[in-house]
Coordinates of C-alpha atoms in Angstrom, one line a residue:
M1 CA 105.0 -77.2 -46.9
P2 CA 102.1 -75.9 -48.6
V3 CA 102.6 -73.6 -51.1
S4 CA 100.4 -71.4 -49.6
Q5 CA 102.4 -71.3 -46.2
K6 CA 105.5 -70.8 -48.3
L7 CA 104.4 -67.3 -49.9
M8 CA 103.1 -65.8 -46.7
L9 CA 106.2 -66.8 -45.1
L10 CA 108.1 -65.2 -47.7
I11 CA 105.8 -61.7 -48.3
T12 CA 105.4 -61.7 -44.0
G13 CA 109.5 -61.5 -44.4
V14 CA 110.2 -59.1 -47.2
A15 CA 107.3 -57.0 -45.5
V16 CA 109.3 -57.2 -42.6
L17 CA 112.7 -56.1 -43.6
F18 CA 111.3 -53.2 -45.5
L19 CA 109.3 -52.0 -42.6
A20 CA 112.1 -52.5 -40.5
G21 CA 114.4 -50.4 -42.6
V22 CA 112.1 -47.7 -43.3
V23 CA 111.7 -47.2 -39.2
V24 CA 115.4 -47.1 -38.9
W25 CA 116.0 -45.0 -41.7
R26 CA 113.3 -42.4 -40.2
L27 CA 114.5 -42.4 -36.7
S28 CA 117.9 -41.6 -37.8
E29 CA 116.0 -38.9 -40.2
Q30 CA 114.5 -37.7 -37.0
K31 CA 117.5 -37.1 -34.6
R32 CA 119.5 -35.6 -37.3
A33 CA 116.8 -32.9 -37.9
H34 CA 116.5 -32.7 -33.9
D35 CA 120.1 -31.9 -33.5
L36 CA 120.3 -29.6 -36.1
L37 CA 117.5 -27.5 -34.3
S38 CA 119.1 -27.8 -31.0
Q39 CA 122.4 -26.6 -32.3
N40 CA 120.8 -23.5 -33.9
A41 CA 118.0 -22.9 -31.7
A42 CA 120.2 -20.7 -28.7
T43 CA 122.1 -18.5 -31.0
R44 CA 119.4 -17.8 -33.4
N45 CA 116.9 -17.1 -30.4
K46 CA 119.4 -14.4 -28.8
Q47 CA 119.6 -12.8 -32.3
L48 CA 116.2 -12.8 -32.4
D49 CA 115.4 -11.3 -28.6
K50 CA 117.6 -8.2 -30.0
F51 CA 115.6 -7.4 -32.8
V52 CA 112.4 -7.6 -31.0
D53 CA 114.1 -5.7 -28.2
F54 CA 115.4 -3.0 -30.6
F55 CA 112.1 -2.4 -32.9
G56 CA 110.2 -2.4 -29.2
A57 CA 112.7 0.3 -27.8
Q58 CA 111.8 2.3 -30.3
L59 CA 108.2 2.6 -29.6
E60 CA 109.0 3.1 -26.3
R61 CA 111.5 6.0 -27.0
M62 CA 108.9 7.6 -29.1
V63 CA 106.3 7.2 -26.1
I64 CA 108.7 9.1 -23.4
D65 CA 109.8 11.5 -25.8
N66 CA 106.1 12.9 -26.2
A67 CA 105.4 12.3 -22.6
T68 CA 107.8 14.9 -21.4
D69 CA 106.2 17.8 -23.8
S70 CA 105.7 20.3 -22.1
K71 CA 102.6 21.8 -24.1
L72 CA 101.3 18.2 -23.9
M73 CA 101.1 18.2 -20.3
R74 CA 99.6 21.7 -20.3
D75 CA 96.5 20.3 -22.4
V76 CA 96.5 17.0 -20.1
S77 CA 96.6 18.9 -16.6
R78 CA 93.4 20.8 -17.9
G79 CA 91.7 18.1 -19.1
V80 CA 91.4 19.5 -23.1
S81 CA 92.2 18.3 -26.4
T82 CA 93.8 21.3 -28.4
D83 CA 95.2 21.4 -31.7
Y84 CA 98.6 20.7 -30.4
T85 CA 97.3 17.4 -28.8
R86 CA 95.9 16.3 -31.8
G87 CA 99.1 16.9 -33.9
V88 CA 101.1 15.2 -31.2
V89 CA 98.5 12.3 -31.5
G90 CA 98.7 12.6 -35.5
D91 CA 102.6 12.7 -35.7
I92 CA 102.8 9.3 -33.7
V93 CA 100.4 7.3 -35.9
Q94 CA 102.4 8.5 -38.8
A95 CA 105.4 7.5 -36.9
G96 CA 104.3 4.0 -37.3
A97 CA 101.7 3.6 -34.6
D98 CA 98.3 1.7 -34.9
A99 CA 96.5 3.1 -32.2
V100 CA 97.1 6.1 -29.1
W101 CA 95.4 7.0 -26.3
V102 CA 96.4 10.9 -24.4
V103 CA 94.4 10.4 -20.7
S104 CA 94.3 12.6 -17.9
K105 CA 95.2 11.3 -14.2
N106 CA 91.7 10.8 -13.6
G107 CA 91.6 8.0 -16.2
E108 CA 89.5 10.0 -18.7
K109 CA 90.4 10.1 -22.3
V110 CA 91.6 13.6 -23.4
D111 CA 92.4 12.5 -27.2
F112 CA 93.0 9.2 -28.9
K113 CA 93.2 7.5 -32.5
V114 CA 92.2 3.9 -32.4
S115 CA 90.0 2.0 -35.0
D116 CA 87.4 -0.3 -33.6
R117 CA 89.2 -3.5 -34.0
D118 CA 91.6 -2.5 -31.6
K119 CA 89.5 -0.6 -28.8
G120 CA 90.1 -3.6 -26.4
A121 CA 94.0 -2.8 -25.7
F122 CA 92.8 -0.2 -23.7
P123 CA 92.3 -0.8 -19.9
A124 CA 88.8 -1.6 -19.1
N125 CA 88.4 0.6 -15.7
A126 CA 90.0 3.8 -14.5
A127 CA 91.7 1.6 -11.6
A128 CA 93.1 -0.9 -14.1
L129 CA 94.4 1.8 -15.9
K130 CA 96.3 3.4 -12.8
S131 CA 97.5 0.1 -11.7
L132 CA 99.9 0.2 -14.7
F133 CA 101.6 3.3 -13.1
S134 CA 101.4 2.0 -9.6
D135 CA 105.3 1.4 -9.1
A136 CA 107.9 3.4 -9.7
S137 CA 108.6 3.0 -12.8
R138 CA 107.7 5.8 -15.6
S139 CA 106.9 3.7 -18.3
V140 CA 104.6 0.2 -18.9
H141 CA 104.9 -2.6 -21.5
Y142 CA 101.9 -5.1 -21.9
F143 CA 100.1 -7.1 -24.8
A144 CA 96.4 -7.2 -25.2
R145 CA 94.7 -9.5 -27.7
V146 CA 92.0 -7.7 -29.8
R147 CA 90.7 -10.7 -31.6
D148 CA 91.2 -13.9 -32.8
G149 CA 95.1 -14.2 -33.8
V150 CA 96.2 -10.6 -33.5
F151 CA 97.6 -9.0 -30.6
I152 CA 98.7 -5.6 -30.0
E153 CA 101.9 -4.3 -28.3
M154 CA 101.2 -1.4 -25.5
R155 CA 103.8 1.1 -24.5
G156 CA 102.9 3.5 -22.0
A157 CA 104.5 6.9 -20.2
K158 CA 103.4 8.7 -17.2
I159 CA 103.1 12.3 -18.2
I160 CA 104.6 14.5 -15.3
D161 CA 105.0 18.2 -15.2
A162 CA 107.5 20.5 -13.7
S163 CA 106.8 19.5 -10.1
G164 CA 107.3 15.7 -10.8
R165 CA 103.3 15.1 -10.5
S166 CA 101.7 12.8 -12.8
S167 CA 98.8 14.7 -14.8
G168 CA 98.6 11.8 -17.1
A169 CA 99.2 8.9 -19.2
L170 CA 100.0 8.5 -23.0
L171 CA 99.9 4.9 -24.5
V172 CA 100.6 3.7 -27.8
G173 CA 100.3 0.3 -29.5
R174 CA 101.5 -1.6 -32.4
R175 CA 99.2 -4.4 -33.7
W176 CA 100.9 -7.8 -34.4
E177 CA 99.3 -9.0 -37.1
K178 CA 100.4 -11.7 -40.4
N179 CA 100.3 -8.7 -42.8
G180 CA 101.9 -5.9 -41.0
Y181 CA 104.6 -6.1 -38.2
M182 CA 105.0 -9.6 -38.0
A183 CA 105.5 -9.7 -41.9
D184 CA 108.1 -7.1 -41.9
L185 CA 109.8 -8.6 -38.7
G186 CA 109.9 -11.9 -40.3
Q187 CA 111.4 -10.5 -43.7
I188 CA 114.2 -8.7 -41.5
T189 CA 115.2 -11.9 -39.6
G190 CA 114.5 -14.4 -42.3
T191 CA 112.2 -16.3 -40.6
T192 CA 108.2 -16.9 -40.2
V193 CA 106.4 -15.0 -37.1
R194 CA 104.3 -17.4 -35.3
V195 CA 102.1 -16.1 -32.4
V196 CA 100.6 -19.0 -30.1
P197 CA 98.3 -18.5 -27.0
I198 CA 99.9 -19.2 -24.1
G199 CA 97.1 -21.8 -23.7
D200 CA 98.0 -23.5 -27.3
V201 CA 101.3 -24.3 -26.6
K202 CA 102.3 -27.8 -27.0
K203 CA 105.2 -29.4 -24.7
T204 CA 106.8 -30.6 -28.2
D205 CA 107.3 -26.8 -29.2
V206 CA 110.7 -25.5 -28.9
A207 CA 111.4 -22.9 -26.1
A208 CA 110.2 -19.6 -27.5
P209 CA 112.6 -16.9 -27.8
Y210 CA 110.3 -14.1 -26.8
R211 CA 107.2 -13.8 -24.6
M212 CA 103.9 -11.3 -24.3
P213 CA 103.2 -10.3 -20.9
G214 CA 99.4 -9.6 -20.5
I215 CA 98.2 -6.1 -18.4
D216 CA 98.4 -8.5 -15.3
G217 CA 101.6 -9.4 -15.8
N218 CA 101.2 -13.1 -16.8
D219 CA 102.2 -14.1 -20.4
L220 CA 99.7 -13.8 -22.7
A221 CA 101.4 -15.7 -25.6
V222 CA 104.8 -16.5 -27.1
V223 CA 106.6 -16.0 -30.4
Y224 CA 108.1 -18.5 -32.3
F225 CA 110.3 -17.3 -35.1
D226 CA 110.6 -20.6 -37.7
D227 CA 113.8 -20.8 -39.7
K228 CA 112.2 -23.5 -42.0
N229 CA 114.8 -23.5 -44.8
N230 CA 117.2 -25.9 -43.5
V231 CA 114.5 -28.2 -42.1
T232 CA 112.6 -28.2 -45.2
S233 CA 115.7 -28.9 -47.2
L234 CA 116.4 -31.6 -44.6
M235 CA 113.0 -33.0 -44.9
T236 CA 112.6 -32.5 -48.6
K237 CA 116.1 -34.5 -48.9
A238 CA 114.8 -37.5 -46.4
T239 CA 111.4 -37.8 -48.1
N240 CA 113.3 -38.3 -51.6
N241 CA 115.6 -41.2 -50.0
A242 CA 112.5 -42.4 -48.2
L243 CA 110.8 -42.5 -52.0
F244 CA 113.9 -44.0 -53.7
I245 CA 114.3 -46.9 -51.2
F246 CA 110.5 -47.5 -50.9
A247 CA 110.8 -48.1 -55.3
I248 CA 114.1 -50.3 -54.5
F249 CA 112.2 -52.4 -51.9
A250 CA 108.8 -52.6 -53.8
M251 CA 110.5 -53.8 -56.9
T252 CA 112.5 -56.6 -55.2
V253 CA 109.2 -57.3 -53.6
F254 CA 107.4 -57.4 -57.0
G255 CA 110.5 -59.7 -58.4
V256 CA 110.2 -61.9 -55.6
I257 CA 107.1 -62.6 -55.4
I258 CA 106.7 -62.7 -59.2
T259 CA 109.5 -65.3 -59.1
A260 CA 108.1 -67.4 -56.4
M261 CA 104.6 -67.6 -58.1
V262 CA 106.1 -68.7 -61.3
R263 CA 108.4 -71.6 -59.5
W264 CA 105.9 -72.8 -57.6
V265 CA 102.4 -72.1 -58.6
T266 CA 102.3 -70.9 -62.4
T267 CA 104.8 -73.6 -63.9
P268 CA 102.7 -76.7 -62.2
L269 CA 99.6 -75.2 -63.1
K270 CA 100.8 -75.5 -66.3
R271 CA 101.9 -79.0 -66.5
V272 CA 98.5 -80.0 -64.7
S273 CA 96.4 -78.0 -67.8
E274 CA 98.5 -79.8 -70.2
A275 CA 97.9 -83.2 -68.5
M276 CA 93.9 -83.0 -68.5
T277 CA 94.4 -81.5 -72.2
H278 CA 96.4 -84.2 -73.5
G279 CA 95.4 -87.2 -70.9
E280 CA 99.0 -87.5 -69.9
L281 CA 98.8 -88.1 -66.1
T282 CA 102.3 -88.8 -66.0
A283 CA 103.1 -85.1 -66.3
L284 CA 102.0 -84.7 -62.9
S285 CA 104.4 -87.0 -61.2
D286 CA 106.9 -83.8 -61.6
I287 CA 104.9 -81.6 -59.5
E288 CA 103.7 -84.0 -56.6
K289 CA 106.4 -83.0 -54.7
A290 CA 105.5 -79.5 -54.4
G291 CA 102.7 -80.2 -52.0
A292 CA 99.5 -81.9 -51.6
E293 CA 97.8 -79.2 -53.5
F294 CA 99.1 -80.0 -56.7
E295 CA 98.6 -84.0 -56.3
Q296 CA 95.0 -83.6 -55.5
L297 CA 94.8 -80.8 -58.3
A298 CA 94.0 -83.3 -61.4
S299 CA 91.4 -85.4 -59.8
L300 CA 89.4 -82.4 -58.4
M301 CA 89.3 -80.3 -61.7
A302 CA 87.7 -83.3 -63.2
Q303 CA 85.2 -83.9 -60.5
F304 CA 84.3 -80.0 -60.7
V305 CA 83.6 -79.9 -64.0
L306 CA 81.0 -82.8 -64.0
Q307 CA 79.5 -81.4 -61.2
R308 CA 79.7 -77.9 -62.7
D309 CA 77.9 -79.5 -65.7
A310 CA 75.5 -81.2 -63.3
I311 CA 74.7 -78.0 -61.3
A312 CA 74.3 -76.0 -64.5
K313 CA 71.2 -78.3 -65.6
T314 CA 70.0 -78.5 -62.2
K315 CA 70.0 -74.3 -62.4
D316 CA 68.4 -74.3 -65.5
M317 CA 65.4 -76.8 -64.6
L318 CA 65.2 -74.7 -61.2
E319 CA 64.6 -71.4 -63.1
K320 CA 62.1 -72.7 -65.1
R321 CA 59.9 -74.2 -62.7
V322 CA 60.4 -70.7 -60.2
N323 CA 59.6 -68.6 -63.9
E324 CA 56.7 -70.9 -64.7
R325 CA 55.5 -70.9 -60.7
T326 CA 56.0 -67.4 -60.5
A327 CA 53.6 -66.4 -63.9
E328 CA 50.9 -69.1 -62.6
L329 CA 51.3 -67.0 -59.1
R330 CA 51.0 -64.0 -60.5
D331 CA 47.9 -64.9 -62.9
A332 CA 46.1 -66.5 -59.6
Y333 CA 47.1 -63.0 -57.9
E334 CA 45.2 -60.9 -60.8
A335 CA 42.5 -63.5 -61.1
T336 CA 41.6 -63.0 -57.2
I337 CA 41.8 -59.3 -57.8
E338 CA 39.3 -59.4 -61.0
G339 CA 37.1 -61.8 -58.9
W340 CA 36.8 -59.7 -56.1
S341 CA 36.3 -56.3 -58.2
R342 CA 33.5 -58.6 -60.2
A343 CA 32.0 -59.3 -56.5
L344 CA 31.8 -55.5 -55.7
E345 CA 30.1 -54.8 -59.0
F346 CA 27.6 -57.9 -58.8
R347 CA 26.2 -56.4 -55.2
D348 CA 25.9 -53.1 -56.3
Q349 CA 24.5 -53.2 -59.7
E350 CA 24.7 -49.3 -59.9
T351 CA 28.4 -49.2 -60.5
E352 CA 28.2 -52.3 -63.2
G353 CA 31.4 -52.2 -65.4
H354 CA 32.2 -49.4 -63.0
C355 CA 35.8 -50.4 -61.8
R356 CA 37.2 -51.8 -65.5
R357 CA 36.1 -48.6 -66.8
V358 CA 38.2 -46.6 -64.1
T359 CA 40.7 -49.0 -63.8
A360 CA 41.3 -48.6 -68.1
M361 CA 41.1 -44.9 -67.6
T362 CA 43.7 -44.6 -64.6
V363 CA 46.2 -46.4 -66.7
R364 CA 45.9 -44.6 -69.7
L365 CA 46.0 -40.9 -67.6
S366 CA 48.8 -42.3 -65.5
H367 CA 51.3 -42.6 -68.7
E368 CA 51.1 -38.9 -69.0
F369 CA 53.1 -38.7 -65.6
M370 CA 55.5 -41.2 -67.0
I371 CA 54.4 -44.2 -64.3
E372 CA 56.0 -47.5 -65.4
G373 CA 56.9 -50.9 -64.2
D374 CA 55.9 -52.1 -60.7
D375 CA 54.3 -48.6 -60.0
M376 CA 51.9 -48.9 -62.7
T377 CA 51.3 -52.6 -61.6
N378 CA 50.6 -51.2 -58.4
L379 CA 48.5 -48.5 -59.6
R380 CA 46.6 -51.0 -62.0
R381 CA 45.5 -53.3 -58.8
G382 CA 44.6 -50.5 -56.6
A383 CA 42.4 -49.2 -59.2
L384 CA 40.3 -52.2 -59.4
L385 CA 40.2 -52.4 -55.5
H386 CA 39.4 -48.7 -55.1
D387 CA 35.7 -49.7 -53.7
I388 CA 36.3 -53.0 -51.9
G389 CA 35.8 -51.6 -48.5
K390 CA 32.2 -51.3 -50.0
M391 CA 32.0 -54.7 -49.0
G392 CA 31.8 -53.8 -45.2
I393 CA 29.2 -51.6 -45.9
P394 CA 25.6 -52.6 -44.6
D395 CA 23.0 -53.2 -47.6
S396 CA 20.7 -51.1 -46.4
I397 CA 23.1 -47.8 -47.0
L398 CA 24.9 -49.0 -50.0
L399 CA 21.7 -49.9 -52.1
K400 CA 19.4 -47.2 -50.2
P401 CA 17.9 -45.6 -53.7
G402 CA 17.5 -42.3 -52.1
K403 CA 19.9 -39.5 -50.0
L404 CA 21.7 -41.1 -47.7
T405 CA 21.4 -39.2 -44.1
E406 CA 24.1 -37.6 -42.4
E407 CA 24.6 -40.5 -40.2
E408 CA 24.5 -43.1 -43.1
R409 CA 27.2 -40.9 -45.2
H410 CA 29.7 -41.1 -42.3
V411 CA 29.0 -44.7 -42.5
M412 CA 29.3 -44.7 -46.3
E413 CA 32.6 -43.3 -45.5
Q414 CA 34.5 -46.0 -43.6
H415 CA 34.7 -48.2 -46.7
T416 CA 38.1 -46.5 -47.4
I417 CA 39.2 -48.0 -44.1
Y418 CA 37.5 -51.0 -44.7
A419 CA 39.5 -51.1 -47.8
Y420 CA 43.0 -50.3 -45.6
Q421 CA 41.9 -52.9 -43.5
M422 CA 41.4 -55.6 -45.5
L423 CA 44.5 -55.4 -48.1
E424 CA 46.9 -54.5 -45.6
P425 CA 47.1 -58.1 -44.5
I426 CA 48.2 -59.0 -48.1
A427 CA 51.8 -58.5 -48.4
F428 CA 51.6 -58.0 -52.3
L429 CA 48.8 -55.5 -52.3
R430 CA 50.2 -53.1 -49.7
P431 CA 52.2 -51.0 -52.2
A432 CA 48.5 -50.9 -53.8
L433 CA 47.0 -49.2 -50.6
D434 CA 46.9 -45.6 -51.8
I435 CA 44.2 -45.8 -54.3
P436 CA 41.4 -47.3 -52.2
L437 CA 42.9 -45.2 -49.0
Y438 CA 43.0 -41.8 -50.3
H439 CA 41.0 -41.6 -53.5
H440 CA 38.5 -39.4 -51.7
E441 CA 40.8 -36.8 -50.5
K442 CA 40.5 -33.8 -52.2
W443 CA 42.9 -30.8 -53.2
D444 CA 41.8 -28.3 -51.0
G445 CA 41.8 -31.0 -48.0
T446 CA 37.8 -31.3 -47.4
G447 CA 37.7 -35.1 -48.7
Y448 CA 38.2 -38.0 -46.2
P449 CA 39.5 -40.0 -44.4
Y450 CA 42.2 -38.1 -43.3
K451 CA 41.5 -34.3 -45.1
L452 CA 44.7 -34.4 -46.6
K453 CA 45.5 -31.7 -48.6
G454 CA 47.6 -31.2 -52.1
E455 CA 50.8 -33.1 -52.7
Q456 CA 50.3 -35.0 -49.1
I457 CA 47.9 -36.9 -51.4
P458 CA 49.5 -40.1 -53.4
L459 CA 49.9 -38.9 -57.0
S460 CA 48.0 -42.4 -58.0
A461 CA 45.3 -41.2 -55.4
R462 CA 45.0 -38.1 -57.4
I463 CA 44.9 -39.5 -61.1
F464 CA 42.0 -41.8 -60.0
A465 CA 40.1 -38.9 -58.5
V466 CA 39.6 -37.0 -61.4
V467 CA 39.3 -40.7 -63.2
D468 CA 36.5 -41.7 -60.8
V469 CA 34.2 -39.0 -61.2
W470 CA 34.6 -38.4 -64.5
D471 CA 33.1 -42.2 -65.1
A472 CA 30.8 -41.6 -62.3
L473 CA 29.0 -38.4 -64.3
R474 CA 29.1 -40.5 -67.8
S475 CA 27.1 -43.4 -66.5
D476 CA 23.5 -43.3 -66.1
R477 CA 22.4 -43.9 -62.2
P478 CA 18.5 -44.5 -61.2
Y479 CA 18.4 -40.5 -59.4
R480 CA 19.7 -39.0 -63.1
E481 CA 21.2 -39.5 -66.4
A482 CA 24.4 -39.8 -67.7
W483 CA 26.2 -36.2 -68.3
S484 CA 27.4 -35.3 -71.9
E485 CA 31.6 -35.3 -72.3
E486 CA 31.2 -31.9 -72.8
R487 CA 29.6 -30.8 -69.1
V488 CA 31.4 -33.4 -67.3
T489 CA 34.5 -31.8 -68.8
S490 CA 32.9 -28.5 -67.6
Y491 CA 32.4 -29.7 -63.8
L492 CA 36.4 -31.0 -63.8
I493 CA 37.8 -27.4 -64.8
E494 CA 35.2 -25.9 -62.4
N495 CA 37.0 -27.9 -59.4
S496 CA 40.4 -27.9 -60.1
G497 CA 42.2 -26.3 -57.6
S498 CA 39.7 -27.5 -54.7
H499 CA 38.5 -31.0 -55.4
F500 CA 41.4 -32.0 -58.3
D501 CA 45.0 -31.7 -58.7
P502 CA 45.3 -28.9 -61.3
A503 CA 48.3 -30.5 -62.8
V504 CA 46.4 -34.4 -63.2
I505 CA 43.2 -31.8 -65.0
Q506 CA 45.3 -30.4 -67.1
A507 CA 47.0 -34.0 -68.0
F508 CA 43.2 -35.5 -68.5
L509 CA 42.4 -32.9 -70.6
R510 CA 45.0 -33.6 -73.2
I511 CA 43.2 -37.0 -73.9
S512 CA 41.1 -36.6 -76.7
D513 CA 37.5 -37.2 -76.1
A514 CA 37.2 -39.9 -79.0
E515 CA 39.8 -41.7 -77.1
K516 CA 38.1 -41.6 -73.9
L517 CA 34.8 -42.9 -75.7
G518 CA 37.0 -45.4 -77.1
I519 CA 38.4 -46.8 -73.5
R520 CA 34.6 -47.1 -72.4
A521 CA 33.5 -49.1 -75.4
S522 CA 36.3 -51.5 -75.0
V523 CA 35.5 -51.9 -71.7
Q524 CA 31.9 -52.7 -72.4
H525 CA 32.8 -54.8 -75.4
R526 CA 35.1 -57.1 -73.1
R527 CA 32.3 -57.5 -70.6
A528 CA 29.7 -58.2 -73.0
A529 CA 32.0 -60.8 -75.0

């Protein structure tokens, strides 16, 4: 049997035994925990019922005792609140109630003491209030949900005058919230009190010892009293046992795998290595019984070394050829771009040398914005080809000595679109399209072809726009002489924020006049050479 199959069978067998042991142990511990909860649930729930009923009875007695107060009856029957009524309400609140309502027989509030968050406990209308006392019972008990996670327990009693007629009602509420009554109840009972709305009760929950009836008589929520001490202790012990068992199994598996690896893999490989080092292939005879893998390993290793050396030599040769071809192709690209740029200058003698000057100056200005690498390469190509679209402009317009008409100017403005249409199909020039397409856009959005505004214009085009105007004004034209550097600088500053990006103008002004002159002179020198 091959070594790989032996290892797989061994690891699989150990893993199955381990998982089976963990599953059996977990089921056993889970059964023990369930049995413990079941044994204690009935007894504990009965005791907890007594606690809740005891505290509820206190609240109910407080309601009934005050509902029989003759002075309170008098005030309620008259439908007015006096100092006495207000005193009764205050005493009830002082005794531990969170909300109190004194209501006339018409459902009108005579006096009350309640916070805004508990107002929802009061019946929604007079009909709902009267329905609470429609039966023969004198007192009522229900719960209301005043907000998420908080319920209020309501106890009410009829206020009956001397003739036995009901003159109104007294409603008292106590809020069930985690940091109040629920915390006190949990401390007394030694449990954690948990109120769960009836719609969130799960089938797997232990039966709740206490249910909260709503105003309509249907259960609104249930109360769980979780005694987590025993269960927590049991589960902690179970977890410790699980960790101990896992550690024993893990160490056993690790030891078995290490032993198997040494016995079936490491030792045979060591002998193969010694045989290959010293040339004594007879050492391999002892491991041929281990499987076909080691029987053929020596010959495969020798073939591998020979093939590796051959592949390395071939790789070096191919890398050298690729680098040479890449350099040739890059040089061809650059020569082609330079050729297109010169062809445009031959056609438009007025801008002779303009492409190379603005390219050199754009590269220099771009260093102020930390542009480098491929971005700089694409920016340089875009600058060289910025007016390539003029190849599509008729000579009658491109070479016209005078001022262009409105229609002719519209045709001339199409050269940016022509540039995009000419260069976009060429994959390696697509990243360089920003300058040819957008270099006539203006910072205030009045440029062309798309009237982009502000930073909608690519940074490279914003940089080039300043250099393009600078070089045009610094060059002689048939219709004017070249401007001085001082005059051009003033013009650029005046148009900062309208035609040009203010940040680019500031960067351009950081370049000295001497350096600008040197760039123009160096380009002219290369052209003459």
